[in-house]
PDB file of C-alpha atoms and ligand atoms in Angstrom:
ATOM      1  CA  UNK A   1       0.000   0.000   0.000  1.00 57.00           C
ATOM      2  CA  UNK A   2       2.054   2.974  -1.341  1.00 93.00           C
ATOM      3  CA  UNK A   3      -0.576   5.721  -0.626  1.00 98.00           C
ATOM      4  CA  UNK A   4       0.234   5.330   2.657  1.00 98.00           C
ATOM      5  CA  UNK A   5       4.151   4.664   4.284  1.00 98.00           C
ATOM      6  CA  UNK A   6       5.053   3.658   7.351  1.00 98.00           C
ATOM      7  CA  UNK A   7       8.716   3.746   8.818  1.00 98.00           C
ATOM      8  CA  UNK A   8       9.603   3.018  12.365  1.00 98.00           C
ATOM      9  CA  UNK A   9      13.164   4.193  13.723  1.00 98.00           C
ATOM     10  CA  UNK A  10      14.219   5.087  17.134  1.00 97.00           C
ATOM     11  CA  UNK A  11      10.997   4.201  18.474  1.00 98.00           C
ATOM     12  CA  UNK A  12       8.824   6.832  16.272  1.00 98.00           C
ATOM     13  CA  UNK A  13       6.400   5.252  14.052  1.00 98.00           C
ATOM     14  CA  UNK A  14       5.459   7.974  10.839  1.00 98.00           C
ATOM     15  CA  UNK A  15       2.625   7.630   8.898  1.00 99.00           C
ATOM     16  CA  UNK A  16       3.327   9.468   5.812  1.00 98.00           C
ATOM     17  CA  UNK A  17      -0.304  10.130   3.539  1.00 98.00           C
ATOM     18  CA  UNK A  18       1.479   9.714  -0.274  1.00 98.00           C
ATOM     19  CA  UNK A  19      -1.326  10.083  -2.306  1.00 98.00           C
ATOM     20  CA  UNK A  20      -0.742  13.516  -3.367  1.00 98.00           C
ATOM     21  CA  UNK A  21      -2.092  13.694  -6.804  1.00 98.00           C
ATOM     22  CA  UNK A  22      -5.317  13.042  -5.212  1.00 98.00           C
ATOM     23  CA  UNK A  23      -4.380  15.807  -3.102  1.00 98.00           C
ATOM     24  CA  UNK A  24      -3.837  13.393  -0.337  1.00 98.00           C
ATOM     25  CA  UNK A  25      -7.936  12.258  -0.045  1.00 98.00           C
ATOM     26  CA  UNK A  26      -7.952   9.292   2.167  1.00 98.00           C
ATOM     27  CA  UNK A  27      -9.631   5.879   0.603  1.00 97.00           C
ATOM     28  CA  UNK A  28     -11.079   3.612   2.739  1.00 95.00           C
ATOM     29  CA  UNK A  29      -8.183   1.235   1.621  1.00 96.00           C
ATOM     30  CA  UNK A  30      -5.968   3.715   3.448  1.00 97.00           C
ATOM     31  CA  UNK A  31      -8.170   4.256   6.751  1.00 97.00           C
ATOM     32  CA  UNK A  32      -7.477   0.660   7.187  1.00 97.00           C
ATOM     33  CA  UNK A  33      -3.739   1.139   6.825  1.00 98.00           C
ATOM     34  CA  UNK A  34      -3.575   3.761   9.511  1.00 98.00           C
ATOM     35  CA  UNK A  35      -5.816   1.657  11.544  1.00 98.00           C
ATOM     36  CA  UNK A  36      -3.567  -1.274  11.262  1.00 98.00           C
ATOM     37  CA  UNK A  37      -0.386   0.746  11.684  1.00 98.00           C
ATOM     38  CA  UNK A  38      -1.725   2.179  15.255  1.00 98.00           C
ATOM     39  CA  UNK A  39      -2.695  -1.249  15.837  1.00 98.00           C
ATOM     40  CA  UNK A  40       0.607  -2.150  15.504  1.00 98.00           C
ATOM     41  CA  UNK A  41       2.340   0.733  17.593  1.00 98.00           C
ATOM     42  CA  UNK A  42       0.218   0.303  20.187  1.00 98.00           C
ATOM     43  CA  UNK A  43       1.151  -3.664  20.648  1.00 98.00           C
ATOM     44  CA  UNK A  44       4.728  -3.112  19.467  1.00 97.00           C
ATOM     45  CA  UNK A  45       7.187  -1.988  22.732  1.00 96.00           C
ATOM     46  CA  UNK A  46       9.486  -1.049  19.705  1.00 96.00           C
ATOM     47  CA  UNK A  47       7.338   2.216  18.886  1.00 98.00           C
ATOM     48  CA  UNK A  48       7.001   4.813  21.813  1.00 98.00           C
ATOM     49  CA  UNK A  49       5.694   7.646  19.412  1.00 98.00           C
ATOM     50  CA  UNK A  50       3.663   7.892  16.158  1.00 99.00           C
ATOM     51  CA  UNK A  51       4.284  10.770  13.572  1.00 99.00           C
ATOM     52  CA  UNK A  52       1.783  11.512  11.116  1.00 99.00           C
ATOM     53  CA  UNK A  53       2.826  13.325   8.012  1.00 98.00           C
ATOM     54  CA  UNK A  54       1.510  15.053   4.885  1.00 98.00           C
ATOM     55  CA  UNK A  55       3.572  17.035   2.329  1.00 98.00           C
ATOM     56  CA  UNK A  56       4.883  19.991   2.185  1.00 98.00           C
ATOM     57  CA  UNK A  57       1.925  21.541  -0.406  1.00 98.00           C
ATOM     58  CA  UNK A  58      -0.698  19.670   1.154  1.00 98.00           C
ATOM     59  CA  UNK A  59      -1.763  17.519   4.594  1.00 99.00           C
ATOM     60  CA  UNK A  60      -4.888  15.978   3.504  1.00 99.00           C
ATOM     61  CA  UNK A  61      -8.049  16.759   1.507  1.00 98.00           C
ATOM     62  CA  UNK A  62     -10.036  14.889   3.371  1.00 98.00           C
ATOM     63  CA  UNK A  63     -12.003  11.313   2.796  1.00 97.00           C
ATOM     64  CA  UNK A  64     -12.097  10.789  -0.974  1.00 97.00           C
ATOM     65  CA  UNK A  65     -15.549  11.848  -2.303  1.00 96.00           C
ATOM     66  CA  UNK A  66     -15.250   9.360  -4.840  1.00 93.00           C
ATOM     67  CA  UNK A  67     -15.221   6.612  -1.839  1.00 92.00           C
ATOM     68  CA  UNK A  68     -18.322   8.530   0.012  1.00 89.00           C
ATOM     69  CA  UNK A  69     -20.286   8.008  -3.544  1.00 88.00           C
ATOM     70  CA  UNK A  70     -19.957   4.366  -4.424  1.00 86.00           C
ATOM     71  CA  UNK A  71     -18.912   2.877  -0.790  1.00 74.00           C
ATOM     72  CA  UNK A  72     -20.263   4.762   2.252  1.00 68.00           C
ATOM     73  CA  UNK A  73     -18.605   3.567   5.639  1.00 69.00           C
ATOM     74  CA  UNK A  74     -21.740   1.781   7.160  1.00 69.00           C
ATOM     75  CA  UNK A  75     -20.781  -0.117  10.366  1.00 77.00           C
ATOM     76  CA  UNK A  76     -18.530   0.666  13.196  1.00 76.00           C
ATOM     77  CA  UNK A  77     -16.042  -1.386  11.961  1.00 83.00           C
ATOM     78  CA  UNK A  78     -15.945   0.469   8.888  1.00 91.00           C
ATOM     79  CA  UNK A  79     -11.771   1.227   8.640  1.00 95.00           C
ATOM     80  CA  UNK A  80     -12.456   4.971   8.609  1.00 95.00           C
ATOM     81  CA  UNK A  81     -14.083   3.945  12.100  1.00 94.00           C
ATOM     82  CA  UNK A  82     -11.493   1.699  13.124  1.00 96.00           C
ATOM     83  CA  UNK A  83      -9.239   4.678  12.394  1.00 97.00           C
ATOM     84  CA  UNK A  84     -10.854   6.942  14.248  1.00 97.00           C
ATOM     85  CA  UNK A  85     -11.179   5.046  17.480  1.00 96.00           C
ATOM     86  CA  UNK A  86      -7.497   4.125  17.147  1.00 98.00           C
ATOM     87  CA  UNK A  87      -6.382   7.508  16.966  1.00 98.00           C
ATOM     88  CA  UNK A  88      -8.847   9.028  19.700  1.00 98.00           C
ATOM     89  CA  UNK A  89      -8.125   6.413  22.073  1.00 98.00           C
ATOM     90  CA  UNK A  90      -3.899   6.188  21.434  1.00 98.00           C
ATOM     91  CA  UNK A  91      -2.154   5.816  24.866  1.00 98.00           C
ATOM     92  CA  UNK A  92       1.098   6.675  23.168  1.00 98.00           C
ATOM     93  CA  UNK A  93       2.146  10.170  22.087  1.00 98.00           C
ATOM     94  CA  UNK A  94       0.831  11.246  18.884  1.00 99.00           C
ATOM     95  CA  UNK A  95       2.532  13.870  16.732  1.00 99.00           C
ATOM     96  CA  UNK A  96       1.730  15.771  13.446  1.00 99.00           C
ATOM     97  CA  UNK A  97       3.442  17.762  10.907  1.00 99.00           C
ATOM     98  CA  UNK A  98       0.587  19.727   8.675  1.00 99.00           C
ATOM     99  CA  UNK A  99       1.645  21.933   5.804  1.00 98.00           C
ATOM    100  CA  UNK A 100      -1.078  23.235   3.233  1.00 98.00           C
ATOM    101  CA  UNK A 101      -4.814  22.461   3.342  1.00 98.00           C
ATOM    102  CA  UNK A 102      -6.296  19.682   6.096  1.00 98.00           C
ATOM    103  CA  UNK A 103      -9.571  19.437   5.325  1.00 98.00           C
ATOM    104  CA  UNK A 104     -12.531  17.637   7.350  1.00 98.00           C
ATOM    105  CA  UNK A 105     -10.891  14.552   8.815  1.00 98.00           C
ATOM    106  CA  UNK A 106      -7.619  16.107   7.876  1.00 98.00           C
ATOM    107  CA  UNK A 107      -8.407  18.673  10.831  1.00 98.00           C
ATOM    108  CA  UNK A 108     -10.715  16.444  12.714  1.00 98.00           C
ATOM    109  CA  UNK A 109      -8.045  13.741  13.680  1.00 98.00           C
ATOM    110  CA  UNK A 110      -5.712  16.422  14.566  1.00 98.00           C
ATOM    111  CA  UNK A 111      -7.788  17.083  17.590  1.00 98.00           C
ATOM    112  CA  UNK A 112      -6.567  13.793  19.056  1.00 98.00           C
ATOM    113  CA  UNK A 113      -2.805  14.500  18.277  1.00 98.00           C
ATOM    114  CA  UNK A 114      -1.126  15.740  21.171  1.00 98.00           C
ATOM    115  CA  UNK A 115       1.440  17.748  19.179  1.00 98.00           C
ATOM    116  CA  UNK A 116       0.823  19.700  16.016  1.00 98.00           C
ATOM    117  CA  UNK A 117       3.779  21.415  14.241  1.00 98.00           C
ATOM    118  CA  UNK A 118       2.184  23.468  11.136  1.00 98.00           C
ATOM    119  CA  UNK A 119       3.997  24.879   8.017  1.00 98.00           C
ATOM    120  CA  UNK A 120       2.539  28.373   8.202  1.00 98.00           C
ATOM    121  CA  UNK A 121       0.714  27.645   4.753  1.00 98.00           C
ATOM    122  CA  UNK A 122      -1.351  25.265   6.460  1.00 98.00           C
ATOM    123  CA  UNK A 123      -5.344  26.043   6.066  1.00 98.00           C
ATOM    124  CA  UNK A 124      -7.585  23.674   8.244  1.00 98.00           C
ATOM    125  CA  UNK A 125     -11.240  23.655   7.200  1.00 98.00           C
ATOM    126  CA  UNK A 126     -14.206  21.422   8.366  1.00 98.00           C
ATOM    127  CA  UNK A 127     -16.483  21.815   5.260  1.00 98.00           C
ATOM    128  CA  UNK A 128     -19.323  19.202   6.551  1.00 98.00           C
ATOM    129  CA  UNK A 129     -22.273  20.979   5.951  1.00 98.00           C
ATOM    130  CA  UNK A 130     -20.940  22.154   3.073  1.00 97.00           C
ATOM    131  CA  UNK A 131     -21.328  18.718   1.656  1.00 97.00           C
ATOM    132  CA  UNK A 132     -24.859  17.612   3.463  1.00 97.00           C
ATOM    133  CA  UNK A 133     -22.560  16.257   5.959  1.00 97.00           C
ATOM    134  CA  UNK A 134     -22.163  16.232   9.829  1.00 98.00           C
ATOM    135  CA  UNK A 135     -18.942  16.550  11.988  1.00 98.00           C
ATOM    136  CA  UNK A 136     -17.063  13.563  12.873  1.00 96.00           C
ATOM    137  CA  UNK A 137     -14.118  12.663  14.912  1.00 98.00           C
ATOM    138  CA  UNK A 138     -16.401  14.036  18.119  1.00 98.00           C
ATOM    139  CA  UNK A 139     -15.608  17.447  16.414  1.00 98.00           C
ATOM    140  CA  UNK A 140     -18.698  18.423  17.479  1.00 98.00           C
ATOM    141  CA  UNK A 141     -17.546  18.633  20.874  1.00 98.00           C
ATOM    142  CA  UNK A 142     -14.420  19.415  20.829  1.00 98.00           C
ATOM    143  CA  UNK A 143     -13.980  22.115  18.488  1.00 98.00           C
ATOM    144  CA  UNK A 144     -16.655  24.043  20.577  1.00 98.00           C
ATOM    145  CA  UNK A 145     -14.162  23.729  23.249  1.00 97.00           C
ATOM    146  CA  UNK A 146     -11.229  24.557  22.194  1.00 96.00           C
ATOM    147  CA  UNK A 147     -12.544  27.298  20.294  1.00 95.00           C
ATOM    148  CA  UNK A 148     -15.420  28.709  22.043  1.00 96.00           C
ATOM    149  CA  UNK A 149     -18.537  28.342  20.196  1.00 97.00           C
ATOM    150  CA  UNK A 150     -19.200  31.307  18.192  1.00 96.00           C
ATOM    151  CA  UNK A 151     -15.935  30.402  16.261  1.00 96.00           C
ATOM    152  CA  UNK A 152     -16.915  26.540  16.448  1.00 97.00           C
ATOM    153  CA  UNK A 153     -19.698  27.847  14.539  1.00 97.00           C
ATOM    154  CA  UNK A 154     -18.060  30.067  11.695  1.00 97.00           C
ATOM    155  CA  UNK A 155     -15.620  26.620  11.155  1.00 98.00           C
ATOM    156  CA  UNK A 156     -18.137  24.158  11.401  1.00 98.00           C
ATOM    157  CA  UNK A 157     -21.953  25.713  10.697  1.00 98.00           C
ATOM    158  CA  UNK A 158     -20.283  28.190   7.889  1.00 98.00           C
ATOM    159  CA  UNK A 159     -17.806  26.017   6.983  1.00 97.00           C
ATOM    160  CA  UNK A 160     -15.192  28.452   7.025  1.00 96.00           C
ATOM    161  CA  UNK A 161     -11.348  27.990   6.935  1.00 97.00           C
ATOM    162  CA  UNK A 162      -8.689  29.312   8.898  1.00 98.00           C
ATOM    163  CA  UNK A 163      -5.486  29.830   9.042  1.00 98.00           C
ATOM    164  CA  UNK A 164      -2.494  28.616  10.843  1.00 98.00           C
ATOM    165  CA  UNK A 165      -1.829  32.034  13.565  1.00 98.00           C
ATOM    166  CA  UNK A 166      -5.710  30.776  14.614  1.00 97.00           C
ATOM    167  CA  UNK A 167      -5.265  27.647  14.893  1.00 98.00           C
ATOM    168  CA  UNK A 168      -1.862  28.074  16.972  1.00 98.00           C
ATOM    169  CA  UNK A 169      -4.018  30.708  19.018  1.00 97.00           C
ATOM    170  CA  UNK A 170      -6.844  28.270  19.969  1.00 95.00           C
ATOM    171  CA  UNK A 171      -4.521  26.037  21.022  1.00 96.00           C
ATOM    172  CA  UNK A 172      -4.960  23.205  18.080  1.00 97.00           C
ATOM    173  CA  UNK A 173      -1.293  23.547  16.984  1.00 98.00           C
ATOM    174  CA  UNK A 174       2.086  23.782  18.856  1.00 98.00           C
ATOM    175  CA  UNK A 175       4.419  25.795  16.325  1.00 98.00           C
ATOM    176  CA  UNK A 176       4.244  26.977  13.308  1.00 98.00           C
ATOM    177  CA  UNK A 177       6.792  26.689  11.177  1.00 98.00           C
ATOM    178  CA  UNK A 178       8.285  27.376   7.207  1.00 98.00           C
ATOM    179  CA  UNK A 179       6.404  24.402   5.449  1.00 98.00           C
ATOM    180  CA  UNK A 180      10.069  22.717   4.581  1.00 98.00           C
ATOM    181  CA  UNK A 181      11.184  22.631   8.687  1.00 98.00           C
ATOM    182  CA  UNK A 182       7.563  20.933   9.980  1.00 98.00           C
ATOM    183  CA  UNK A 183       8.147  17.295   9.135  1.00 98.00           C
ATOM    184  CA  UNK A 184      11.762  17.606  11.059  1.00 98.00           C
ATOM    185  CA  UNK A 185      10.517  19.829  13.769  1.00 98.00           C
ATOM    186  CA  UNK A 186       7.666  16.575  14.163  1.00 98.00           C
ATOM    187  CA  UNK A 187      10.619  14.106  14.147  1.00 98.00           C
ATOM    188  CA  UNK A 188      12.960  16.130  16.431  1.00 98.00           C
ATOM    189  CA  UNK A 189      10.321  16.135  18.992  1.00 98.00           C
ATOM    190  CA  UNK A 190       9.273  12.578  18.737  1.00 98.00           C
ATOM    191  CA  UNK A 191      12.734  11.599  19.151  1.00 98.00           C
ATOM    192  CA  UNK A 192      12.782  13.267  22.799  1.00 98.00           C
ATOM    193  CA  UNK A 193       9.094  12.056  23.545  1.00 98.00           C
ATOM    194  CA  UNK A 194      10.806   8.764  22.554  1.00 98.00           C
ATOM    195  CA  UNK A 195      13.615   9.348  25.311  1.00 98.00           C
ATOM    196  CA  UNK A 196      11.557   9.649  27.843  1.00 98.00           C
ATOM    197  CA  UNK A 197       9.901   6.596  29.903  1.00 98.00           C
ATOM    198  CA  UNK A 198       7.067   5.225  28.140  1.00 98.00           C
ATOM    199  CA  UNK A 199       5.072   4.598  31.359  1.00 98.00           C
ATOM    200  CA  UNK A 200       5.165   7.778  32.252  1.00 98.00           C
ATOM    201  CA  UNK A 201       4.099   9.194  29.153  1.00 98.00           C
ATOM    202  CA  UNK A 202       1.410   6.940  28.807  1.00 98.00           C
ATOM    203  CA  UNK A 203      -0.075   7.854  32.404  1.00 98.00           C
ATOM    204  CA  UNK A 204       0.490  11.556  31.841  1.00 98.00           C
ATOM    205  CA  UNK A 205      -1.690  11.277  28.518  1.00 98.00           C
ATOM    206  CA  UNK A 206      -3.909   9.208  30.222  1.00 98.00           C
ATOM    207  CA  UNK A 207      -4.683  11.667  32.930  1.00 98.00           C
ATOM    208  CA  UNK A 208      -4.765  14.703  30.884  1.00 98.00           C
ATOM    209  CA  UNK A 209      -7.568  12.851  28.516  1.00 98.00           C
ATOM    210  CA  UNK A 210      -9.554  11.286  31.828  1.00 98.00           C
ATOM    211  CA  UNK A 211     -12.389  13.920  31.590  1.00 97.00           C
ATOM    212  CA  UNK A 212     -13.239  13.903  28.353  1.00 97.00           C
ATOM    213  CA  UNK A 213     -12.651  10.025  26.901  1.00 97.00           C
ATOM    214  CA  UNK A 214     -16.365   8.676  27.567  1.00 98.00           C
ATOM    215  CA  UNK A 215     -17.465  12.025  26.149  1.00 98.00           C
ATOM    216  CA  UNK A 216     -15.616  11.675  23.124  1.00 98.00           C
ATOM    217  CA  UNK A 217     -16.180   8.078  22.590  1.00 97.00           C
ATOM    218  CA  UNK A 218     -20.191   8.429  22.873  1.00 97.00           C
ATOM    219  CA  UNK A 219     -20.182  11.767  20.969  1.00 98.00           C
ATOM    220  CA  UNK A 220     -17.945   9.805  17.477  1.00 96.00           C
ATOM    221  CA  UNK A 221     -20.597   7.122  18.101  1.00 94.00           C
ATOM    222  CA  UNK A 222     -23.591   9.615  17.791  1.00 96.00           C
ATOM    223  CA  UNK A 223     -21.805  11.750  15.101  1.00 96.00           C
ATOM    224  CA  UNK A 224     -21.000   8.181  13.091  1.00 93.00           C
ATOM    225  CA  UNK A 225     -24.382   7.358  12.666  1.00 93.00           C
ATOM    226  CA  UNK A 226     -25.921  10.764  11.978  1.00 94.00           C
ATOM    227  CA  UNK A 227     -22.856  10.951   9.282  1.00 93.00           C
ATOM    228  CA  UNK A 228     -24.063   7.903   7.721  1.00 91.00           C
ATOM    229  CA  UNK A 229     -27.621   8.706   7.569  1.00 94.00           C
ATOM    230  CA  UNK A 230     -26.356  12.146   5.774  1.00 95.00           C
ATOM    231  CA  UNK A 231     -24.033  10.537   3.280  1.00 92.00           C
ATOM    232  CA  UNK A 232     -27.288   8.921   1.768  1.00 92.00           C
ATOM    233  CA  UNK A 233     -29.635  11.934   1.085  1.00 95.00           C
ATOM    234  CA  UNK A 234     -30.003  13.952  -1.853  1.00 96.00           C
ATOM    235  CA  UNK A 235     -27.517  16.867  -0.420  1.00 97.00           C
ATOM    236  CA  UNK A 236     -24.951  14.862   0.205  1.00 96.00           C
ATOM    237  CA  UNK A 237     -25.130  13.202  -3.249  1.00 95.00           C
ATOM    238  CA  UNK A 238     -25.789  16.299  -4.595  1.00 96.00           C
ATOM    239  CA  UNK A 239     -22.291  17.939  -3.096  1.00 97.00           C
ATOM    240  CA  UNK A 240     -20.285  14.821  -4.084  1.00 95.00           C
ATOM    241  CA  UNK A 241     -21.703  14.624  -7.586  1.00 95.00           C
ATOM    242  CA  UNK A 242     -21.195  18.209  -7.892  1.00 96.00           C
ATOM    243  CA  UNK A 243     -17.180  17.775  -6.961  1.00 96.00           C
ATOM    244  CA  UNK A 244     -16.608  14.849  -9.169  1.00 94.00           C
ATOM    245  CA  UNK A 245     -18.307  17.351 -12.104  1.00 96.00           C
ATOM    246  CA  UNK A 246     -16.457  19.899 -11.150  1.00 96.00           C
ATOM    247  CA  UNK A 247     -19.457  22.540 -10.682  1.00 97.00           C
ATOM    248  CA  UNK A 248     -21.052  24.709  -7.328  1.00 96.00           C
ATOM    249  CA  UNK A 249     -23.442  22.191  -5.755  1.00 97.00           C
ATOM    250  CA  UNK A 250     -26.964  23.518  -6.225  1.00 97.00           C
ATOM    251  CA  UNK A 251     -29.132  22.087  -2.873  1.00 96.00           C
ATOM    252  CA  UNK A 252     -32.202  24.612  -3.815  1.00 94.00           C
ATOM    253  CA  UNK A 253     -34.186  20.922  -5.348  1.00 85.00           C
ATOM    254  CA  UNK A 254     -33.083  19.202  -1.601  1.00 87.00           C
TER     255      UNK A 254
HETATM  256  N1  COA B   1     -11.603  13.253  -2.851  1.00 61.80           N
HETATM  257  C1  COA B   1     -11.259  12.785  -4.044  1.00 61.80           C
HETATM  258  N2  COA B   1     -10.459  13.470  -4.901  1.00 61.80           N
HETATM  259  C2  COA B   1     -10.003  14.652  -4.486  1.00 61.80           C
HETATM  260  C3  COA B   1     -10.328  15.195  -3.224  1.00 61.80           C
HETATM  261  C4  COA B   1     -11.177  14.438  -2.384  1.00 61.80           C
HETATM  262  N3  COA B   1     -11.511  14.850  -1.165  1.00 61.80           N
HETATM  263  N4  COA B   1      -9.725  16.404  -3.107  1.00 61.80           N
HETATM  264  C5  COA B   1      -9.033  16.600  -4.243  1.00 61.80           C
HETATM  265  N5  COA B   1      -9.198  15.552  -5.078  1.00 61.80           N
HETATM  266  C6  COA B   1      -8.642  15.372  -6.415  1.00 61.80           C
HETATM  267  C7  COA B   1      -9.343  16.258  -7.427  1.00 61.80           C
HETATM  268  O1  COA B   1     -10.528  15.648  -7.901  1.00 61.80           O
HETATM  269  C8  COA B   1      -8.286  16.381  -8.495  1.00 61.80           C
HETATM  270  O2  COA B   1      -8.290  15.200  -9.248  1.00 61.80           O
HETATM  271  P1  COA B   1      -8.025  15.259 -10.863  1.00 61.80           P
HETATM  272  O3  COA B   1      -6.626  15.810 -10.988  1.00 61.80           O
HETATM  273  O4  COA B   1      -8.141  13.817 -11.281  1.00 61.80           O
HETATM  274  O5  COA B   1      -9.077  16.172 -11.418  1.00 61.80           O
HETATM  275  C9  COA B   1      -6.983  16.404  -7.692  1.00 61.80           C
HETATM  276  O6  COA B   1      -7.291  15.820  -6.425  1.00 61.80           O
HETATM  277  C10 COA B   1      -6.472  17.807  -7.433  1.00 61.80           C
HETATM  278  O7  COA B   1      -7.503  18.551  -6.762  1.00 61.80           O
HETATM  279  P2  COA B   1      -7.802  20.083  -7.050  1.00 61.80           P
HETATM  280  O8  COA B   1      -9.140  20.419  -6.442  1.00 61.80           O
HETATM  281  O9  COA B   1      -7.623  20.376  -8.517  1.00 61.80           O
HETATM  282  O10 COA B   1      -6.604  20.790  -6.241  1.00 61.80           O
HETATM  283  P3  COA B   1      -6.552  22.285  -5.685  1.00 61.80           P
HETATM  284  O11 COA B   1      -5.117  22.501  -5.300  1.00 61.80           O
HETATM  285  O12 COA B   1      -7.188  23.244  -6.637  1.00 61.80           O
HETATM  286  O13 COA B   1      -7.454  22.268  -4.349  1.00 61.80           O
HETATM  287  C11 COA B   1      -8.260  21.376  -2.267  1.00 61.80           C
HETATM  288  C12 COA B   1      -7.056  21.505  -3.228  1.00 61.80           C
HETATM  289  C13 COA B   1      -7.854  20.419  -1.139  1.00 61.80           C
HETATM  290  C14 COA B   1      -8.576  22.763  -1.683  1.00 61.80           C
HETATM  291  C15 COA B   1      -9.471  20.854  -3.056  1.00 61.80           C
HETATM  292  O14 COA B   1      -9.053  19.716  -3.791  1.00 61.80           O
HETATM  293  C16 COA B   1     -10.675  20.480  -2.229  1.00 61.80           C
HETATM  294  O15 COA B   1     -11.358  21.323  -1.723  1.00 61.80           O
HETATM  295  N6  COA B   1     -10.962  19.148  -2.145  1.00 61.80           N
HETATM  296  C17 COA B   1     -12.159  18.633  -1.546  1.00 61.80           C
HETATM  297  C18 COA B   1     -12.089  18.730  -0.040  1.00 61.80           C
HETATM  298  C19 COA B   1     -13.307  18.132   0.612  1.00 61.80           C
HETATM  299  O16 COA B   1     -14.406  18.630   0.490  1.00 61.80           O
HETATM  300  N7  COA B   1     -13.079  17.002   1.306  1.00 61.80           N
HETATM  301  C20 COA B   1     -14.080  16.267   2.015  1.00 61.80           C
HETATM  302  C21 COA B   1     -14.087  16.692   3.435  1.00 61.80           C
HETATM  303  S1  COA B   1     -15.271  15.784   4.399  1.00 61.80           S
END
């Protein structure tokens, strides 16, 4: 599976997304990569940090639209699912480098990183409505609080993007960076995470996330299955059909 690499050395895991003439759009094919790899990082005493990477032009554009259209995830053990859960529920330390857009899950999943270095041409968006869609990733409740919910709303009722001084302001990224230093700045601090003692790290995370994990695991559960029922009305296959064509969607018939 080439859109998506893993490496492991030193104890850091990264999980590059190398599908960039698709802009980096994640395939259910590759869900279930990054599910398996965090799988295998959380069983494996050889990895004491994951890395998740983009490129330099672009992080992610989000789940592939084509994939929404002909295969929507339908159970929980859908891989974008299994993805999810692995990556909200991670006892390890998590780290991202994002340069250039992250859209929808490509900001969502960033939530549950517990570092975030940013190229400062990075542009996270969370276009669900947009598309007839619903937040996922418990985005729902935890953009509202790490942003306060009037600008919850302008990101995820307007669908608005913003840039990387906000993000770093609200407290969703660590650093911001020239888009060429992110992916080292990622790796340099993995590599002292991965110094440290792993038990310790793992109870520190653990306590930090204590007040919020049942939240967040009933709220993904609640968002899944309103997601799914959206993904099969007319606006939704209106806003997908209307990407693949290349045109404004027009939801005045919907
Ligand atoms: N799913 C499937 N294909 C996608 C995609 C996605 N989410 N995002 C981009 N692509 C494809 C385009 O269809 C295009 O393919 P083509 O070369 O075969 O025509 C290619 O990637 C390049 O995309 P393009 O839109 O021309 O690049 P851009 O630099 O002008 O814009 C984005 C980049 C990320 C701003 C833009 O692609 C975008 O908005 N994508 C959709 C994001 C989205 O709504 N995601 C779903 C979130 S839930």
């Amino acid at each position: 599976m080439t859109d998506i690499l893993k490496d492991i050395a030193n104890g850091v895991m990264t999980i590059t997304l190398n599908r960039v003439d698709k802009k980096n759009s994640i395939t259910s094919a590759m869900y279930a990569a990054m599910a398996d790899a965090l799988e295998q990082a959380q069983n494996d005493a050889a990895v004491r940090v994951v890395v998740f990477q983009g490129h330099e032009t672009i992080f992610s554009a989000g789940n592939d639209i084509g994939d929404f259209l002909n295969g929507p995830a339908s159970t929980q053990e859908s891989p974008v699912f299994r993805f999810l859960r692995g990556i909200s529920t991670f006892p390890k330390p998590v780290l991202a480098a994002v340069c250039g857009p992250a859209v929808g899950i490509g900001t969502t999943m960033l939530f549950h990183c517990d570092l975030v270095y940013a190229g400062d041409n990075a542009a996270f968006s969370m276009p669900f409505v947009n598309l007839g869609l619903c937040p996922e990733a418990a985005s729902s409740y935890l953009a509202p609080q790490l942003m306060g919910y009037s600008r919850a709303a302008e990101a995820l009722l307007l669908g608005e993007p913003f840039m990387a001084e906000a993000a770093l302001e609200m407290g969703l990224i660590s650093r911001i960076v020239p888009p060429t230093e992110a992916a080292a700045l990622a790796q340099r601090q993995a590599q002292k995470l991965a110094a440290k003692p792993l038990s310790s790290l793992i109870e520190t995370k653990r306590l930090m996330k204590k007040g919020q994990v049942n939240i967040v695991a009933e709220r993904m559960a609640e968002e899944g299955a309103s997601f799914g029922r959206l993904l099969r009305e007319p606006a939704a296959r209106e806003a997908f059909t209307a990407f693949m064509e290349k045109r404004k969607p027009d939801f005045s018939k919907v």
